[in-house]
Short mmCIF file of C-alpha atoms and ligand atoms in Angstrom, two decimals:
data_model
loop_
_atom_site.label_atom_id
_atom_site.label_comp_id
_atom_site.label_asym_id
_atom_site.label_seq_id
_atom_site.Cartn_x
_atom_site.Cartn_y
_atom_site.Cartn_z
CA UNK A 637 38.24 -61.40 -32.04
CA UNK A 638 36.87 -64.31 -30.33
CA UNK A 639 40.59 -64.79 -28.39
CA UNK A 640 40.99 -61.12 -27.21
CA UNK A 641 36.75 -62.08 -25.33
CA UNK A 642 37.97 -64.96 -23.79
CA UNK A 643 41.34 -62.91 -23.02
CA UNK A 644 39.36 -60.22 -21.62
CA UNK A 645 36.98 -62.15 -19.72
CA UNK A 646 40.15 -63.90 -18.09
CA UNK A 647 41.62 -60.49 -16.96
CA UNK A 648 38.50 -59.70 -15.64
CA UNK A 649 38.41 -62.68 -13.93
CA UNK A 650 41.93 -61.75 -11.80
CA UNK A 651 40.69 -57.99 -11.78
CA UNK A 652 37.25 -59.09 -10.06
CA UNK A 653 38.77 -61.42 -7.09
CA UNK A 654 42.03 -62.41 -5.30
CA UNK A 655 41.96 -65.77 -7.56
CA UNK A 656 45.35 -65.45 -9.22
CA UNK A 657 44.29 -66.12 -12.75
CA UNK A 658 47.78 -67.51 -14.66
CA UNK A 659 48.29 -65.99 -17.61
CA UNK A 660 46.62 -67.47 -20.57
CA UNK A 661 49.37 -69.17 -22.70
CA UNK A 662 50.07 -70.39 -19.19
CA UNK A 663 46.85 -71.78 -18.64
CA UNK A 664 46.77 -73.22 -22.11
CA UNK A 665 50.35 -74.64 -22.43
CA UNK A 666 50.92 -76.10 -19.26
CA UNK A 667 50.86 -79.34 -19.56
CA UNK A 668 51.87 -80.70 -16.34
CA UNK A 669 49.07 -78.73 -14.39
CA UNK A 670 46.42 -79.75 -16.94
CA UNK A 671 47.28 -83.51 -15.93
CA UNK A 672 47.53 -85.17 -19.15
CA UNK A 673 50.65 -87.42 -19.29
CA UNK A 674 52.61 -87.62 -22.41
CA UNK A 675 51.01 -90.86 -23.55
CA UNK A 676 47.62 -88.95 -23.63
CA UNK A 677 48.98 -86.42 -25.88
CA UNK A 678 50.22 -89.26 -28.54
CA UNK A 679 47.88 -91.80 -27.60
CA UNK A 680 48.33 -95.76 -28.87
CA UNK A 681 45.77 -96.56 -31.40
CA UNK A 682 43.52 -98.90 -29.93
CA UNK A 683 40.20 -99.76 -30.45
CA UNK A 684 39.53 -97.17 -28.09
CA UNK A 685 41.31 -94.68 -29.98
CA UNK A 686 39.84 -94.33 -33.56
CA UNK A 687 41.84 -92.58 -36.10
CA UNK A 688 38.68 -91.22 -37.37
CA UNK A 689 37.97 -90.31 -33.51
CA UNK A 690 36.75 -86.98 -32.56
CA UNK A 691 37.92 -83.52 -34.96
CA UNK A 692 37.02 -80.54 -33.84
CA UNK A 693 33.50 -80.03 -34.48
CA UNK A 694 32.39 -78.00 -37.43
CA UNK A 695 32.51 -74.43 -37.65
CA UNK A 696 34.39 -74.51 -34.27
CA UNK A 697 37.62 -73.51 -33.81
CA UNK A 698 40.57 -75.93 -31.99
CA UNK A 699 43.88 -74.76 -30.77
CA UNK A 700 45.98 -76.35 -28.00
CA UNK A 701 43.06 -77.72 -26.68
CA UNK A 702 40.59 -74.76 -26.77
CA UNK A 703 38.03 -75.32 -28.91
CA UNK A 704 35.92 -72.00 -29.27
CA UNK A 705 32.29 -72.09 -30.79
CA UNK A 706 31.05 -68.73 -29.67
CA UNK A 707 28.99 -66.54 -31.85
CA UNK A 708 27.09 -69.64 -34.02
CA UNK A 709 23.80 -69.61 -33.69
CA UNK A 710 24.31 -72.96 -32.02
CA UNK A 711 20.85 -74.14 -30.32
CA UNK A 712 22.88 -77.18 -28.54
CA UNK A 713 26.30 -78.17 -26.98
CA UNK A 714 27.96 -79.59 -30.36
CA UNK A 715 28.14 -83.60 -30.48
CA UNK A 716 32.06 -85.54 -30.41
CA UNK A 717 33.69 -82.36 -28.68
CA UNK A 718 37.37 -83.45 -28.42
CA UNK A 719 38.48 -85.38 -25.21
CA UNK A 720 41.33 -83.46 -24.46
CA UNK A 721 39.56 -80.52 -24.51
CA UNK A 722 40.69 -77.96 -21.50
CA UNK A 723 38.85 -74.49 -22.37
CA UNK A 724 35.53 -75.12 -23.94
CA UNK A 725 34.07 -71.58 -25.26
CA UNK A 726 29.90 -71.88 -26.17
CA UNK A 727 29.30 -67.83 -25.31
CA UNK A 728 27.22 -66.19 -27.76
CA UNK A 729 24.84 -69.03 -28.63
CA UNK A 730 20.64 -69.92 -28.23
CA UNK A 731 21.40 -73.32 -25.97
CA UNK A 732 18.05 -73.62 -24.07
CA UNK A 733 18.87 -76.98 -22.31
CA UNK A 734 22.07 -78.61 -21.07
CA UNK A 735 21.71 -82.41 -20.91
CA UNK A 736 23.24 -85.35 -19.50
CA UNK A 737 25.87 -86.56 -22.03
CA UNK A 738 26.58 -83.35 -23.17
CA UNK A 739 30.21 -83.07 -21.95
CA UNK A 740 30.58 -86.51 -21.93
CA UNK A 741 34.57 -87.67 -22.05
CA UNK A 742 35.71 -84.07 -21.44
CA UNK A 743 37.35 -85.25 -17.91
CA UNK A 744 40.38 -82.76 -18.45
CA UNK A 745 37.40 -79.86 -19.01
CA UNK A 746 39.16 -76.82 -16.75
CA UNK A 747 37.25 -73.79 -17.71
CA UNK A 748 33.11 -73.98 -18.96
CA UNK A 749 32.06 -70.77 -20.93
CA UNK A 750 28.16 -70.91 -21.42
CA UNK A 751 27.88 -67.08 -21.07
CA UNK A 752 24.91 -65.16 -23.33
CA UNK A 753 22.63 -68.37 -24.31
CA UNK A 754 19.17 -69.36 -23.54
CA UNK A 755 19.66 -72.04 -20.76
CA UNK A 756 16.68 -72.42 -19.00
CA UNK A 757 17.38 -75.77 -17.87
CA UNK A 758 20.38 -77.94 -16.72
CA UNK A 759 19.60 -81.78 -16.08
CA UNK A 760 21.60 -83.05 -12.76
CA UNK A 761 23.93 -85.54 -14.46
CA UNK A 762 25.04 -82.92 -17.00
CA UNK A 763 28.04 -81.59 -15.22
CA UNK A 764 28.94 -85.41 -13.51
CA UNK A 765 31.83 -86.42 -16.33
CA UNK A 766 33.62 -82.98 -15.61
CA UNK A 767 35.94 -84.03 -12.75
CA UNK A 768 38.34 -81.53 -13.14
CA UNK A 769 36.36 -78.56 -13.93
CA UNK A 770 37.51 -75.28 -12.14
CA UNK A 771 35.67 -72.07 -13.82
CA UNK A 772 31.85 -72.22 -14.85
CA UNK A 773 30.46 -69.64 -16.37
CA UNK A 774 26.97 -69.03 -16.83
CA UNK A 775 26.03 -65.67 -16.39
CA UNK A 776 23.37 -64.24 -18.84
CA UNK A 777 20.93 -67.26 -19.23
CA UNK A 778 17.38 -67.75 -18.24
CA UNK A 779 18.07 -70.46 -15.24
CA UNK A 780 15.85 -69.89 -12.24
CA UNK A 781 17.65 -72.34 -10.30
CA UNK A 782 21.70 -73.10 -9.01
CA UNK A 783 22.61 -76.10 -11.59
CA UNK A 784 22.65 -79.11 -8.66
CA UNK A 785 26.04 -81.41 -8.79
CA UNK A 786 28.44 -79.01 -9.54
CA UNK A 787 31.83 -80.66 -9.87
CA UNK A 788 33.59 -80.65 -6.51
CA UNK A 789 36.73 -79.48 -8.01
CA UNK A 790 35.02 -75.87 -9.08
CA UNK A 791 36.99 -72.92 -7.93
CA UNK A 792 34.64 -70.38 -9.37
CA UNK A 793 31.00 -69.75 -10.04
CA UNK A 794 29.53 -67.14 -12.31
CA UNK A 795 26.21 -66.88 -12.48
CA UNK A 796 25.33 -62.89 -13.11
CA UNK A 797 21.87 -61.84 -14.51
CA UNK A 798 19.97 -65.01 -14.64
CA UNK A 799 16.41 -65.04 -12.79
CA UNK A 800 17.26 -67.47 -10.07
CA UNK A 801 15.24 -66.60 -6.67
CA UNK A 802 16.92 -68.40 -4.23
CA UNK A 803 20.01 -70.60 -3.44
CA UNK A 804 19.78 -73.24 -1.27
CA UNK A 805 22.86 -74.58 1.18
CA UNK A 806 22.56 -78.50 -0.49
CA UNK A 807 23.62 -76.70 -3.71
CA UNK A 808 27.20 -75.60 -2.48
CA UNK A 809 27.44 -79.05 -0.12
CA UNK A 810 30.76 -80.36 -0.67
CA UNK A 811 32.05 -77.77 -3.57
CA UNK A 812 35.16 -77.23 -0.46
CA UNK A 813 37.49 -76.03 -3.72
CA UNK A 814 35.20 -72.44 -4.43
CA UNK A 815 37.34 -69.23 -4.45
CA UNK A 816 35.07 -66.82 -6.34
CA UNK A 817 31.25 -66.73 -6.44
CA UNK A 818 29.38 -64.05 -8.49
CA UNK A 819 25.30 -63.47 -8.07
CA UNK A 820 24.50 -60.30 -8.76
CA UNK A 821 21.21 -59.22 -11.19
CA UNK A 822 19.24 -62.05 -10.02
CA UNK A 823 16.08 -61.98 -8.59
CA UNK A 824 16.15 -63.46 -5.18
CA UNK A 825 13.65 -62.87 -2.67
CA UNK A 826 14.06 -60.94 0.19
CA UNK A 827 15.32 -64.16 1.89
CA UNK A 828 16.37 -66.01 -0.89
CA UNK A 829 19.33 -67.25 0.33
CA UNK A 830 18.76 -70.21 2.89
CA UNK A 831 21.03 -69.67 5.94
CA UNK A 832 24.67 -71.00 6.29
CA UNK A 833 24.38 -71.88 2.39
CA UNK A 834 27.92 -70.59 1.71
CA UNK A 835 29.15 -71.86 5.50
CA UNK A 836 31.07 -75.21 4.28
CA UNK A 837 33.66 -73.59 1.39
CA UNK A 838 36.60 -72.99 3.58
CA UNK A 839 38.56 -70.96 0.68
CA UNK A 840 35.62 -68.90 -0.33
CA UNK A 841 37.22 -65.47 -0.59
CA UNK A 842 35.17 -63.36 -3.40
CA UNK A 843 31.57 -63.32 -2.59
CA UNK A 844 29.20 -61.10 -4.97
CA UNK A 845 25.97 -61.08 -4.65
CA UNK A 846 24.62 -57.27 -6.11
CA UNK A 847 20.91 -55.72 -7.73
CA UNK A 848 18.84 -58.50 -5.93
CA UNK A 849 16.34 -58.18 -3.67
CA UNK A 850 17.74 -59.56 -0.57
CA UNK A 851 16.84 -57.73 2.55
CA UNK A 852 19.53 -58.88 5.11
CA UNK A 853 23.23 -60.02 5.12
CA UNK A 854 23.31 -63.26 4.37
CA UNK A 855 24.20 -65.48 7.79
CA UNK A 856 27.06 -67.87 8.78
CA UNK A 857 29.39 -66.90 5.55
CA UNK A 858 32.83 -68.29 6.09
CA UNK A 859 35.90 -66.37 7.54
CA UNK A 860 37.84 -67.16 4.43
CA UNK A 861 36.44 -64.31 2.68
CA UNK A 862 38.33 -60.88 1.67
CA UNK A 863 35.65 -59.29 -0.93
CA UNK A 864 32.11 -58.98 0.30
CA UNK A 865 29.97 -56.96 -2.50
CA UNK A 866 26.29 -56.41 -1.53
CA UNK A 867 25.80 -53.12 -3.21
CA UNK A 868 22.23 -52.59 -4.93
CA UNK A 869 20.03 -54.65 -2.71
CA UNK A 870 17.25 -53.71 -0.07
CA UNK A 871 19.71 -54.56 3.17
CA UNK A 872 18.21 -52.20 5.91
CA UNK A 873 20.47 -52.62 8.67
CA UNK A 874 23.99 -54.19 9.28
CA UNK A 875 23.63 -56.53 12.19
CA UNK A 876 27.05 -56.79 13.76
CA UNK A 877 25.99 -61.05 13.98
CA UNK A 878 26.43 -61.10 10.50
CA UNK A 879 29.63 -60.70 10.18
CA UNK A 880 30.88 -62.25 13.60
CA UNK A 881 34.05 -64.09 12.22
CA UNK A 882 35.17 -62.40 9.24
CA UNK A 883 38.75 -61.75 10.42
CA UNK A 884 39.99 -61.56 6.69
CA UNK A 885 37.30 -59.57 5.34
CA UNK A 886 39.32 -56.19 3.63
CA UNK A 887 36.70 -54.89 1.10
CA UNK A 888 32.83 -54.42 1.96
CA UNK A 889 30.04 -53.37 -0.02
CA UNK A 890 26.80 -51.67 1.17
CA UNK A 891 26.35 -48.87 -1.14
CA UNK A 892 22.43 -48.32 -2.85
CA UNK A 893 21.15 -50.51 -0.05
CA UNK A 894 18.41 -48.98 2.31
CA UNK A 895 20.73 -49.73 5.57
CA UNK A 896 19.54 -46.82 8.10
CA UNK A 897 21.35 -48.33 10.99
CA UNK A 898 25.21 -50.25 11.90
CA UNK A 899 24.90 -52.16 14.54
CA UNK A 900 27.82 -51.26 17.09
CA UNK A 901 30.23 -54.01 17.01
CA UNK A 902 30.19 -54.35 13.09
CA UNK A 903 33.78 -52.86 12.69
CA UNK A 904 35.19 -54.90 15.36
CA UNK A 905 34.14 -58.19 13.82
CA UNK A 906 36.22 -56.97 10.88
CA UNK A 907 39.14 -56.06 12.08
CA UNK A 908 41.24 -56.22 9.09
CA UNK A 909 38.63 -54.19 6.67
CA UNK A 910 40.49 -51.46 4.91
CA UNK A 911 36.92 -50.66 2.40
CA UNK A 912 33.42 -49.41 3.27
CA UNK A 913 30.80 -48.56 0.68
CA UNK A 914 27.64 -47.27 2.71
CA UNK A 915 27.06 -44.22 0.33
CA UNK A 916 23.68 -44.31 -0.70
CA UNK A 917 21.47 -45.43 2.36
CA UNK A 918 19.79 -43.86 4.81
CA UNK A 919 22.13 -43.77 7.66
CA UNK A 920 22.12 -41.17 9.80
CA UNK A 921 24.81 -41.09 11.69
CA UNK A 922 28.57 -41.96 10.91
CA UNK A 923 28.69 -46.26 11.64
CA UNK A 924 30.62 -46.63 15.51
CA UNK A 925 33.86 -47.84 15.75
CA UNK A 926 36.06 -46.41 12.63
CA UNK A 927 37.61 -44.13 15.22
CA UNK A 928 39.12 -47.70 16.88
CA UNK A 929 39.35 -49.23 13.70
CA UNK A 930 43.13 -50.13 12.47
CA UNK A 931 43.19 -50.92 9.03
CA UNK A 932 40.66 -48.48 7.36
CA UNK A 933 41.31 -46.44 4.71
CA UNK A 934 37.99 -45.83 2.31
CA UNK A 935 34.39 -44.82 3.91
CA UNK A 936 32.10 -43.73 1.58
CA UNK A 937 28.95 -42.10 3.28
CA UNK A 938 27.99 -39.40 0.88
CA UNK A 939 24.39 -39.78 -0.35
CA UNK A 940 23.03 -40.72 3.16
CA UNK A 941 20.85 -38.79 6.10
CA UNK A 942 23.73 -38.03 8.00
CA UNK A 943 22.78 -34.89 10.12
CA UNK A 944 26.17 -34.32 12.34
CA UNK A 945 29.45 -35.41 12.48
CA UNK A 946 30.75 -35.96 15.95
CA UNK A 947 34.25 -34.91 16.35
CA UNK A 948 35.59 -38.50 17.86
CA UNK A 949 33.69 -40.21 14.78
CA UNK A 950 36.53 -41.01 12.58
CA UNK A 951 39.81 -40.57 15.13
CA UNK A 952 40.57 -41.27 18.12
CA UNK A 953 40.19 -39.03 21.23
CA UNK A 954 43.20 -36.53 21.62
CA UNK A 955 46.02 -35.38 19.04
CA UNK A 956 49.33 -37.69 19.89
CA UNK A 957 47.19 -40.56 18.25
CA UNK A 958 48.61 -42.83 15.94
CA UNK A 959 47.99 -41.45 12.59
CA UNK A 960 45.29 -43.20 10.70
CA UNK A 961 45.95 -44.47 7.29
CA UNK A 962 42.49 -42.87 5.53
CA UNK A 963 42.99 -42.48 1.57
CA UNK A 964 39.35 -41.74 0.76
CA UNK A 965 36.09 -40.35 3.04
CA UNK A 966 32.96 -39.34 1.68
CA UNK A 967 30.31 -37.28 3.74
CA UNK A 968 28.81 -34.97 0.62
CA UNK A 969 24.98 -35.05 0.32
CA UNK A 970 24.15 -35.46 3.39
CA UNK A 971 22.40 -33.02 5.07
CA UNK A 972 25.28 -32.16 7.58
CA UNK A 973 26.74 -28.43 6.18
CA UNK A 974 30.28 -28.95 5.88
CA UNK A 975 30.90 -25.82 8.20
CA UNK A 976 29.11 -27.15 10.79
CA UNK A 977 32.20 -30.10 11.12
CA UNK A 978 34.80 -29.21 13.26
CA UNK A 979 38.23 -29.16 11.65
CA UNK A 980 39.24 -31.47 14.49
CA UNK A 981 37.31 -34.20 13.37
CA UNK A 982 39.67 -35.24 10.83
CA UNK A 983 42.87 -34.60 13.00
CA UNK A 984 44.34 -37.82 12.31
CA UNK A 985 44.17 -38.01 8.49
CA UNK A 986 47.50 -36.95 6.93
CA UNK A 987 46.07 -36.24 3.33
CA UNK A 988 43.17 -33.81 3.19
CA UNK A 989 42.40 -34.54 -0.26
CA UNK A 990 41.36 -37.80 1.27
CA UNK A 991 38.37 -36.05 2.79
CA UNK A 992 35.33 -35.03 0.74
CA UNK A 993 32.84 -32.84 2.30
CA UNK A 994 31.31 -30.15 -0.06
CA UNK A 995 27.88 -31.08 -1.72
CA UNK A 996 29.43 -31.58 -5.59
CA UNK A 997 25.95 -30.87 -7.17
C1 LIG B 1156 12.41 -56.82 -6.60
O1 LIG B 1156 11.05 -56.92 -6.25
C2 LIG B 1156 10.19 -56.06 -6.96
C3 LIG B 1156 8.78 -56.25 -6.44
O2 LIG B 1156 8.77 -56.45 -5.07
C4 LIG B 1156 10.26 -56.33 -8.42
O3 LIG B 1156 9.47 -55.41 -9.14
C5 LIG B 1156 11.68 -56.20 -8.89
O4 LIG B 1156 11.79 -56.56 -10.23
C6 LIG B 1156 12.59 -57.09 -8.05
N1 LIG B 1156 13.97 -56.82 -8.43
C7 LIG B 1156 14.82 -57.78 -8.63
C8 LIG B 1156 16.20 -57.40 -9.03
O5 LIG B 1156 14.50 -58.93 -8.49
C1 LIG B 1157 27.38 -47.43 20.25
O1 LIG B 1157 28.66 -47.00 20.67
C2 LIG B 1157 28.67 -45.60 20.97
C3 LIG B 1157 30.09 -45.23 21.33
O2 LIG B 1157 31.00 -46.19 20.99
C4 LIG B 1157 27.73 -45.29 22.10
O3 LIG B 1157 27.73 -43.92 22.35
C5 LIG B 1157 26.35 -45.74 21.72
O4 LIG B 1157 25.47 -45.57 22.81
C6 LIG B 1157 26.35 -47.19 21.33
N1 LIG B 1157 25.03 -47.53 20.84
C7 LIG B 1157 24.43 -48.64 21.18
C8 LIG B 1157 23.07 -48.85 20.60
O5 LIG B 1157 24.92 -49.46 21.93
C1 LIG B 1158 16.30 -38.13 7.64
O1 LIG B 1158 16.41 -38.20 9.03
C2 LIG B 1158 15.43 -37.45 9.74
C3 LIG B 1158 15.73 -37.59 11.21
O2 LIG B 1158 17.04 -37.19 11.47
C4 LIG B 1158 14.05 -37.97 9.40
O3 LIG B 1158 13.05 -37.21 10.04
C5 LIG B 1158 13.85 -37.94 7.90
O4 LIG B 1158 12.61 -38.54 7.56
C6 LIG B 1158 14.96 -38.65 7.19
N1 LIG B 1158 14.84 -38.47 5.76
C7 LIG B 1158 14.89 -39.48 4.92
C8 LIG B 1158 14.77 -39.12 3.46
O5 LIG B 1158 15.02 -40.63 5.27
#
């Protein structure tokens, strides 16, 4: 039971972002990519190395260096976890505080689970001996607040459902390794996230950050990234500044925002996007640009104020065009009457299935 969560929340990991998760006998076996040198694993007796050092704590379960304590009631990180540990599981617990010392000697710590506990608070040394941590994971806790001195060697952040109400720039300075980054069902402020804070991580590629309260795109976020979700929030325009830059940008997501307006100019500053989720605003007309646009394939605009449909709005002018490549369009509830479209419109689009008009109610 407790293997197929953490396999499950592993495939989720790979399903939510580009991060190519190895599989996880992989992860666990592999030896050479987990650093530790054969000496480690048989390690000299010295007086550094008791015989009577560190077993896997009680009720805790240790395999190949995964030791797994979900689901224990536990109230705090358990004492003389051991060193070699690589996958620490504490998901399913009542932790309230993470302290300093805590996770002292796990240096070849890869992957933090701390998912479904109390934490409220996280003291800023706690995280310090974890020098090769790559995957924290502390969505469902109470923190109001981005834990300060992360490890510079994270790769991925999950911090879903907490109540944190802003995120500050110093918080990411220097993490130059982060790939993924999840923030949704928090409770920042309109503008709760300080400018430019995820500007410095050059590989940043998954950004999620849905069900908040945020009122604008957040600014300067860095070209790097390929999945931009921003559904559920109270955006109410798309400012074609905001995402100036984001050449590698394929999926974006808008939908159950209260965007009534996209800026001219968006689509060209992401020329490679092949995803737009706008349904569920209170646009109304269809966003400029698609009709130029290269790489699109899915607009979803149903559930908006859209009141016509020009005919140049989704292909280009004349019929010896380049056909598009459009797999899925949306216009149903809206108030435009599907008759009222001409059949023209959509001369470029190979599939028709590909187009939804009708108002499914
Ligand atoms: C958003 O703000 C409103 C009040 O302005 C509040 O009631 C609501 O809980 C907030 N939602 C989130 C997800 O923070
Ligand atoms: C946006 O572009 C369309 C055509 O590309 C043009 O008709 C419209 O006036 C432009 N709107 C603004 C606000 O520049
Ligand atoms: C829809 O748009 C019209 C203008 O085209 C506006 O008068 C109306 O208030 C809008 N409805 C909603 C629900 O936003």
């Amino acid at each position: 039971m407790k293997g197929t969560i953490i396999f499950l929340l592993l495939a989720q990991v790979s399903w939510a972002g580009p991060f190519q998760q190895r599989g996880l006998f992989e992860f666990l076996l592999d030896d050479e990519a987990s650093g530790i040198s054969p000496e480690e694993q048989f390690p000299i007796l010295t007086d550094e190395v008791q015989p009577m050092g560190p077993v896997c704590p009680f009720r805790c379960q240790c395999h190949l260096r995964v030791v797994q304590c979900s689901d224990l009631g536990l109230d705090k990180v358990p004492k003389d976890l051991p060193p070699d540990t690589t996958l620490l599981d504490l998901q399913n617990n009542k932790i309230a505080k993470i302290n300093d010392g805590d996770f002292k000697n796990l240096k070849n710590l890869h992957t933090l689970i701390l998912v479904n506990n109390k934490i409220n608070t996280i003291t800023p040394g706690a995280f310090t001996p974890l020098v090769k941590l790559e995957r924290l994971y502390l969505s469902k806790n109470l923190l109001k607040e981005l834990p300060s001195k992360m490890p510079k060697t994270l790769q991925e952040l999950r911090v879903h459902e907490n109540e944190i109400t802003k995120v500050m720039k110093s918080v990411f300075n220097g993490l130059n390794q982060m790939i993924v980054i999840e923030l949704g069902t928090n409770p920042l402020k309109s503008s709760g996230i300080e400018n430019g804070a995820f500007q410095g991580m050059k590989k940043l590629s998954y950004l999620r950050i849905a069900d908040t309260n945020i009122t604008t795109i957040p600014r300067d976020l860095p070209p790097s990234l390929t999945e931009l979700h921003l559904d559920g929030n109270k955006i109410t325009r798309v400012d074609a500044a905001s995402l100036k830059g984001l050449n590698n940008l394929a999926k974006l997501g808008l939908g159950f925002n209260s965007i009534s307006a996209v800026e001219n100019g968006s689509l060209a500053n992401t020329p490679h996007l092949r995803e737009l989720h706008l349904n569920n605003n209170k646009l109304i007309k269809v966003p400029g640009g698609l009709a130029e646009h290269k790489y699109i394939q899915v607009v979803y605009l149903h559930n908006n104020n859209i009141s016509a449909v020009g005919s140049n709005d989704f292909c280009p002018p004349g019929y010896n065009t380049k056909k598009a490549s459009y797999s899925g369009v949306s216009l149903f509830s809206n108030p435009v009457q599907y008759w009222e479209i001409q059949p023209s419109t959509f001369r470029c689009v190979y599939v028709r299935s590909a187009i939804q008009l009708g108002n499914f109610k």
